[in-house]
């Protein structure tokens, strides 16, 4: 082999090593998908914090069809427990909208499921090593028949299988009190948007102040007892009508918030 040929071979080898996470790499859960360049410390991955978000129409159409296969969304997430195979999705979808309009962040503990209501919260256990994480289910998938749940890259790192692509898991939903199921309701009946409910009043007030600078509608913090715990709800409204409510919701979602419809 000539020196020039050897140099070319070495260069190609270096490129292959640098970009080894390709569509044929078994570590990749989706074609063209992969992990971020920087490594993520499993200890830096925080559990999702369950909260009683309302169940809206967004992401919960049932039945729905993907590639000619029909799927149904469950009436409730309560009591759901199932074992199966988990995969993960990463950079290909980072920054894109999930099924309910939220923005996918591969560094957060989120997941996609075919049939659980959105949003739901679940504890996912890697049955190979016992590691656990609490995730917020805000997307639809996986649509491979042999897989149960798609986890964010961060969740896969926390569970210790990001380098493999799939693992066996147990998915158990977390039951929350005070959840409004508004899937069959029209936005015209509602005059409020809820941005969250927090145990810490300071967290709620900080969110109220931040949102109040961005919208013309009133933003308030109101206490509510949920399951024996005092929470502080951050709400926007009342607004004039359903059209204004939709415009306000779109504005807040475009700025990274996750507003849900709420009754007074």
mmCIF file of C-alpha atoms in Angstrom:
data_model
loop_
_atom_site.group_PDB
_atom_site.id
_atom_site.type_symbol
_atom_site.label_atom_id
_atom_site.label_comp_id
_atom_site.label_asym_id
_atom_site.label_seq_id
_atom_site.Cartn_x
_atom_site.Cartn_y
_atom_site.Cartn_z
ATOM 1 C CA UNK A 1 0.000 0.000 0.000
ATOM 2 C CA UNK A 2 1.338 3.475 -0.870
ATOM 3 C CA UNK A 3 1.844 6.137 1.782
ATOM 4 C CA UNK A 4 -1.046 8.088 0.281
ATOM 5 C CA UNK A 5 -3.339 5.045 0.450
ATOM 6 C CA UNK A 6 -2.329 4.358 4.044
ATOM 7 C CA UNK A 7 -3.018 7.959 5.010
ATOM 8 C CA UNK A 8 -6.461 7.794 3.397
ATOM 9 C CA UNK A 9 -7.252 4.546 5.217
ATOM 10 C CA UNK A 10 -6.232 6.061 8.563
ATOM 11 C CA UNK A 11 -8.361 9.145 7.891
ATOM 12 C CA UNK A 12 -11.399 7.033 7.086
ATOM 13 C CA UNK A 13 -10.842 4.995 10.242
ATOM 14 C CA UNK A 14 -10.760 8.172 12.323
ATOM 15 C CA UNK A 15 -13.978 9.425 10.768
ATOM 16 C CA UNK A 16 -15.651 6.072 11.427
ATOM 17 C CA UNK A 17 -14.573 6.174 15.070
ATOM 18 C CA UNK A 18 -15.795 9.739 15.480
ATOM 19 C CA UNK A 19 -19.181 9.155 13.897
ATOM 20 C CA UNK A 20 -19.691 5.519 14.850
ATOM 21 C CA UNK A 21 -23.247 6.184 16.062
ATOM 22 C CA UNK A 22 -24.914 5.672 12.676
ATOM 23 C CA UNK A 23 -28.198 4.154 11.561
ATOM 24 C CA UNK A 24 -26.577 0.710 11.639
ATOM 25 C CA UNK A 25 -25.187 1.156 15.164
ATOM 26 C CA UNK A 26 -27.107 -1.107 17.611
ATOM 27 C CA UNK A 27 -26.956 1.661 20.234
ATOM 28 C CA UNK A 28 -29.303 3.827 18.191
ATOM 29 C CA UNK A 29 -33.005 3.298 18.835
ATOM 30 C CA UNK A 30 -34.217 5.091 15.686
ATOM 31 C CA UNK A 31 -32.669 5.322 12.230
ATOM 32 C CA UNK A 32 -30.447 8.400 12.099
ATOM 33 C CA UNK A 33 -30.882 9.013 15.831
ATOM 34 C CA UNK A 34 -28.168 9.092 18.452
ATOM 35 C CA UNK A 35 -26.725 10.459 21.660
ATOM 36 C CA UNK A 36 -25.441 14.006 22.181
ATOM 37 C CA UNK A 37 -21.705 14.600 21.857
ATOM 38 C CA UNK A 38 -21.140 15.321 25.563
ATOM 39 C CA UNK A 39 -21.489 12.475 28.034
ATOM 40 C CA UNK A 40 -24.293 12.706 30.591
ATOM 41 C CA UNK A 41 -23.772 11.764 34.230
ATOM 42 C CA UNK A 42 -26.575 9.425 35.414
ATOM 43 C CA UNK A 43 -26.531 11.176 38.786
ATOM 44 C CA UNK A 44 -27.380 14.462 37.050
ATOM 45 C CA UNK A 45 -30.642 13.083 35.633
ATOM 46 C CA UNK A 46 -33.571 14.150 37.828
ATOM 47 C CA UNK A 47 -36.853 12.279 38.170
ATOM 48 C CA UNK A 48 -39.924 13.915 36.683
ATOM 49 C CA UNK A 49 -42.053 15.502 39.404
ATOM 50 C CA UNK A 50 -45.633 14.163 39.225
ATOM 51 C CA UNK A 51 -48.335 16.818 39.233
ATOM 52 C CA UNK A 52 -52.108 16.667 38.601
ATOM 53 C CA UNK A 53 -52.113 18.076 35.072
ATOM 54 C CA UNK A 54 -55.457 17.947 33.260
ATOM 55 C CA UNK A 55 -55.890 15.388 30.466
ATOM 56 C CA UNK A 56 -56.631 17.351 27.289
ATOM 57 C CA UNK A 57 -57.524 16.380 23.740
ATOM 58 C CA UNK A 58 -54.003 17.133 22.537
ATOM 59 C CA UNK A 59 -52.176 13.828 22.102
ATOM 60 C CA UNK A 60 -55.149 11.791 23.307
ATOM 61 C CA UNK A 61 -57.159 11.178 20.131
ATOM 62 C CA UNK A 62 -58.558 7.654 20.274
ATOM 63 C CA UNK A 63 -58.498 5.583 18.240
ATOM 64 C CA UNK A 64 -55.576 6.770 16.134
ATOM 65 C CA UNK A 65 -53.768 5.070 13.278
ATOM 66 C CA UNK A 66 -50.044 4.782 12.489
ATOM 67 C CA UNK A 67 -48.927 2.995 9.304
ATOM 68 C CA UNK A 68 -52.320 1.330 9.032
ATOM 69 C CA UNK A 69 -52.317 0.008 12.611
ATOM 70 C CA UNK A 70 -55.039 1.266 14.970
ATOM 71 C CA UNK A 71 -54.248 2.150 18.585
ATOM 72 C CA UNK A 72 -56.501 3.091 21.507
ATOM 73 C CA UNK A 73 -55.770 5.437 24.417
ATOM 74 C CA UNK A 74 -56.740 4.124 27.845
ATOM 75 C CA UNK A 75 -59.506 5.873 29.788
ATOM 76 C CA UNK A 76 -57.222 6.113 32.821
ATOM 77 C CA UNK A 77 -53.594 5.518 33.751
ATOM 78 C CA UNK A 78 -54.528 4.299 37.215
ATOM 79 C CA UNK A 79 -53.258 0.834 38.105
ATOM 80 C CA UNK A 80 -51.322 0.298 34.883
ATOM 81 C CA UNK A 81 -48.384 -2.122 35.246
ATOM 82 C CA UNK A 82 -46.670 -3.917 32.394
ATOM 83 C CA UNK A 83 -43.343 -5.508 31.539
ATOM 84 C CA UNK A 84 -41.751 -5.122 28.131
ATOM 85 C CA UNK A 85 -38.860 -3.742 26.132
ATOM 86 C CA UNK A 86 -37.800 -0.107 26.399
ATOM 87 C CA UNK A 87 -35.877 1.810 23.748
ATOM 88 C CA UNK A 88 -34.730 5.443 23.722
ATOM 89 C CA UNK A 89 -34.766 8.413 21.385
ATOM 90 C CA UNK A 90 -32.323 11.291 21.291
ATOM 91 C CA UNK A 91 -30.820 13.957 19.027
ATOM 92 C CA UNK A 92 -33.050 13.282 16.017
ATOM 93 C CA UNK A 93 -36.112 14.458 17.962
ATOM 94 C CA UNK A 94 -34.504 16.965 20.363
ATOM 95 C CA UNK A 95 -36.349 20.291 20.116
ATOM 96 C CA UNK A 96 -39.315 18.847 18.210
ATOM 97 C CA UNK A 97 -42.864 18.892 19.522
ATOM 98 C CA UNK A 98 -44.267 15.829 21.259
ATOM 99 C CA UNK A 99 -47.780 14.466 20.688
ATOM 100 C CA UNK A 100 -49.352 16.979 23.099
ATOM 101 C CA UNK A 101 -47.389 19.978 21.827
ATOM 102 C CA UNK A 102 -44.646 20.057 24.429
ATOM 103 C CA UNK A 103 -41.036 20.331 23.270
ATOM 104 C CA UNK A 104 -38.937 17.177 23.522
ATOM 105 C CA UNK A 105 -35.789 17.670 25.587
ATOM 106 C CA UNK A 106 -33.486 14.648 25.559
ATOM 107 C CA UNK A 107 -32.014 15.757 28.909
ATOM 108 C CA UNK A 108 -35.357 15.488 30.770
ATOM 109 C CA UNK A 109 -37.043 12.380 32.183
ATOM 110 C CA UNK A 110 -39.834 11.896 29.653
ATOM 111 C CA UNK A 111 -41.248 9.020 27.627
ATOM 112 C CA UNK A 112 -43.531 7.960 24.796
ATOM 113 C CA UNK A 113 -46.230 5.307 25.174
ATOM 114 C CA UNK A 114 -48.860 4.053 22.753
ATOM 115 C CA UNK A 115 -51.887 3.928 25.051
ATOM 116 C CA UNK A 116 -51.410 5.771 28.349
ATOM 117 C CA UNK A 117 -53.218 9.119 28.629
ATOM 118 C CA UNK A 118 -50.997 12.158 28.089
ATOM 119 C CA UNK A 119 -49.651 13.389 30.388
ATOM 120 C CA UNK A 120 -49.138 10.477 32.764
ATOM 121 C CA UNK A 121 -46.353 9.687 35.195
ATOM 122 C CA UNK A 122 -44.748 6.304 35.661
ATOM 123 C CA UNK A 123 -41.914 4.611 37.499
ATOM 124 C CA UNK A 124 -39.757 2.669 35.047
ATOM 125 C CA UNK A 125 -37.532 -0.083 36.436
ATOM 126 C CA UNK A 126 -34.712 -1.679 34.466
ATOM 127 C CA UNK A 127 -35.244 -5.315 35.435
ATOM 128 C CA UNK A 128 -31.640 -6.201 34.498
ATOM 129 C CA UNK A 129 -30.018 -3.952 37.090
ATOM 130 C CA UNK A 130 -32.821 -2.654 39.337
ATOM 131 C CA UNK A 131 -32.304 1.007 38.456
ATOM 132 C CA UNK A 132 -35.420 3.200 38.470
ATOM 133 C CA UNK A 133 -36.601 6.564 37.173
ATOM 134 C CA UNK A 134 -39.880 8.514 37.263
ATOM 135 C CA UNK A 135 -40.845 9.806 33.809
ATOM 136 C CA UNK A 136 -43.479 12.115 32.386
ATOM 137 C CA UNK A 137 -45.251 10.483 29.440
ATOM 138 C CA UNK A 138 -45.946 13.227 26.908
ATOM 139 C CA UNK A 139 -45.524 11.529 23.538
ATOM 140 C CA UNK A 140 -46.824 8.643 21.435
ATOM 141 C CA UNK A 141 -44.761 5.580 20.513
ATOM 142 C CA UNK A 142 -42.926 3.320 20.132
ATOM 143 C CA UNK A 143 -44.576 1.833 17.072
ATOM 144 C CA UNK A 144 -42.347 -1.227 16.911
ATOM 145 C CA UNK A 145 -44.610 -4.120 17.934
ATOM 146 C CA UNK A 146 -41.957 -5.646 20.206
ATOM 147 C CA UNK A 147 -41.374 -2.489 22.282
ATOM 148 C CA UNK A 148 -43.412 -1.151 25.185
ATOM 149 C CA UNK A 149 -42.038 2.337 25.849
ATOM 150 C CA UNK A 150 -39.648 4.875 24.344
ATOM 151 C CA UNK A 151 -37.595 6.751 26.933
ATOM 152 C CA UNK A 152 -35.685 9.975 26.587
ATOM 153 C CA UNK A 153 -31.920 9.662 26.227
ATOM 154 C CA UNK A 154 -31.507 10.989 29.784
ATOM 155 C CA UNK A 155 -33.842 8.319 31.166
ATOM 156 C CA UNK A 156 -31.893 5.637 29.313
ATOM 157 C CA UNK A 157 -28.658 6.943 30.840
ATOM 158 C CA UNK A 158 -30.224 6.883 34.315
ATOM 159 C CA UNK A 159 -31.372 3.293 33.789
ATOM 160 C CA UNK A 160 -27.989 2.245 32.453
ATOM 161 C CA UNK A 161 -28.848 1.088 28.920
ATOM 162 C CA UNK A 162 -28.054 4.077 26.692
ATOM 163 C CA UNK A 163 -25.097 2.170 25.254
ATOM 164 C CA UNK A 164 -27.304 -0.796 24.309
ATOM 165 C CA UNK A 165 -30.406 0.771 22.795
ATOM 166 C CA UNK A 166 -32.991 -1.461 24.488
ATOM 167 C CA UNK A 167 -33.568 -3.232 27.792
ATOM 168 C CA UNK A 168 -36.300 -5.064 29.707
ATOM 169 C CA UNK A 169 -38.346 -2.833 31.981
ATOM 170 C CA UNK A 170 -41.331 -2.721 34.297
ATOM 171 C CA UNK A 171 -43.607 0.308 33.783
ATOM 172 C CA UNK A 172 -45.889 1.249 36.703
ATOM 173 C CA UNK A 173 -48.022 4.372 36.584
ATOM 174 C CA UNK A 174 -48.257 6.786 39.507
ATOM 175 C CA UNK A 175 -51.785 7.550 40.721
ATOM 176 C CA UNK A 176 -52.522 11.231 41.305
ATOM 177 C CA UNK A 177 -55.600 12.805 42.835
ATOM 178 C CA UNK A 178 -57.369 15.848 41.429
ATOM 179 C CA UNK A 179 -56.790 15.258 37.713
ATOM 180 C CA UNK A 180 -59.425 16.807 35.423
ATOM 181 C CA UNK A 181 -60.163 14.713 32.331
ATOM 182 C CA UNK A 182 -61.112 17.311 29.728
ATOM 183 C CA UNK A 183 -60.768 15.201 26.588
ATOM 184 C CA UNK A 184 -64.456 15.503 25.764
ATOM 185 C CA UNK A 185 -64.729 19.218 26.580
ATOM 186 C CA UNK A 186 -64.548 22.252 24.327
ATOM 187 C CA UNK A 187 -62.191 25.113 25.054
ATOM 188 C CA UNK A 188 -65.096 27.538 24.881
ATOM 189 C CA UNK A 189 -66.310 26.326 28.285
ATOM 190 C CA UNK A 190 -63.056 27.295 30.003
ATOM 191 C CA UNK A 191 -61.620 30.681 30.864
ATOM 192 C CA UNK A 192 -58.378 29.660 32.626
ATOM 193 C CA UNK A 193 -55.062 28.042 31.802
ATOM 194 C CA UNK A 194 -53.085 26.231 34.490
ATOM 195 C CA UNK A 195 -49.294 26.266 34.325
ATOM 196 C CA UNK A 196 -48.625 23.952 37.243
ATOM 197 C CA UNK A 197 -49.206 23.206 40.917
ATOM 198 C CA UNK A 198 -46.300 23.432 43.352
ATOM 199 C CA UNK A 199 -45.756 22.526 46.980
ATOM 200 C CA UNK A 200 -43.309 25.421 47.379
ATOM 201 C CA UNK A 201 -45.157 28.793 47.323
ATOM 202 C CA UNK A 202 -41.977 30.591 46.246
ATOM 203 C CA UNK A 203 -41.743 28.436 43.115
ATOM 204 C CA UNK A 204 -45.347 29.256 42.238
ATOM 205 C CA UNK A 205 -44.859 32.985 42.805
ATOM 206 C CA UNK A 206 -41.690 33.065 40.721
ATOM 207 C CA UNK A 207 -43.546 31.428 37.843
ATOM 208 C CA UNK A 208 -46.453 33.852 38.252
ATOM 209 C CA UNK A 209 -44.129 36.847 38.057
ATOM 210 C CA UNK A 210 -42.330 35.504 34.981
ATOM 211 C CA UNK A 211 -45.559 34.781 33.087
ATOM 212 C CA UNK A 212 -47.250 38.039 34.125
ATOM 213 C CA UNK A 213 -44.561 39.956 32.228
ATOM 214 C CA UNK A 214 -45.437 38.110 29.009
ATOM 215 C CA UNK A 215 -49.253 38.148 28.887
ATOM 216 C CA UNK A 216 -51.992 40.726 29.305
ATOM 217 C CA UNK A 217 -54.388 38.367 31.132
ATOM 218 C CA UNK A 218 -54.310 38.096 34.934
ATOM 219 C CA UNK A 219 -51.913 35.538 36.439
ATOM 220 C CA UNK A 220 -52.640 34.278 39.947
ATOM 221 C CA UNK A 221 -51.532 31.752 42.556
ATOM 222 C CA UNK A 222 -54.293 29.884 44.382
ATOM 223 C CA UNK A 223 -53.914 27.186 47.075
ATOM 224 C CA UNK A 224 -55.603 23.810 46.690
ATOM 225 C CA UNK A 225 -55.530 20.624 48.774
ATOM 226 C CA UNK A 226 -54.758 17.540 46.681
ATOM 227 C CA UNK A 227 -54.485 14.131 48.314
ATOM 228 C CA UNK A 228 -53.825 15.692 51.718
ATOM 229 C CA UNK A 229 -51.106 17.993 50.366
ATOM 230 C CA UNK A 230 -51.356 21.761 49.999
ATOM 231 C CA UNK A 231 -50.363 22.840 46.481
ATOM 232 C CA UNK A 232 -50.163 26.276 44.898
ATOM 233 C CA UNK A 233 -51.726 26.476 41.446
ATOM 234 C CA UNK A 234 -50.463 29.010 38.918
ATOM 235 C CA UNK A 235 -53.303 30.059 36.633
ATOM 236 C CA UNK A 236 -53.774 32.524 33.804
ATOM 237 C CA UNK A 237 -57.229 34.060 33.427
ATOM 238 C CA UNK A 238 -60.073 34.557 33.304
ATOM 239 C CA UNK A 239 -60.061 35.433 29.604
ATOM 240 C CA UNK A 240 -62.901 36.740 27.456
ATOM 241 C CA UNK A 241 -63.671 33.685 25.325
ATOM 242 C CA UNK A 242 -62.433 30.421 23.866
ATOM 243 C CA UNK A 243 -60.678 32.138 20.959
ATOM 244 C CA UNK A 244 -58.588 34.274 23.303
ATOM 245 C CA UNK A 245 -57.887 31.211 25.406
ATOM 246 C CA UNK A 246 -56.505 29.360 22.390
ATOM 247 C CA UNK A 247 -54.346 32.336 21.356
ATOM 248 C CA UNK A 248 -52.997 32.645 24.873
ATOM 249 C CA UNK A 249 -52.265 28.921 25.077
ATOM 250 C CA UNK A 250 -50.400 29.005 21.750
ATOM 251 C CA UNK A 251 -48.339 31.987 22.934
ATOM 252 C CA UNK A 252 -47.340 30.299 26.177
ATOM 253 C CA UNK A 253 -46.479 27.029 24.436
ATOM 254 C CA UNK A 254 -44.283 28.895 21.944
ATOM 255 C CA UNK A 255 -42.320 30.228 24.925
ATOM 256 C CA UNK A 256 -41.719 26.850 26.459
ATOM 257 C CA UNK A 257 -44.603 26.585 28.935
ATOM 258 C CA UNK A 258 -47.083 23.721 29.171
ATOM 259 C CA UNK A 259 -50.495 25.296 29.857
ATOM 260 C CA UNK A 260 -53.553 23.165 30.421
ATOM 261 C CA UNK A 261 -57.250 24.077 30.456
ATOM 262 C CA UNK A 262 -58.670 24.607 33.906
ATOM 263 C CA UNK A 263 -62.010 25.318 35.517
ATOM 264 C CA UNK A 264 -62.381 28.200 38.018
#
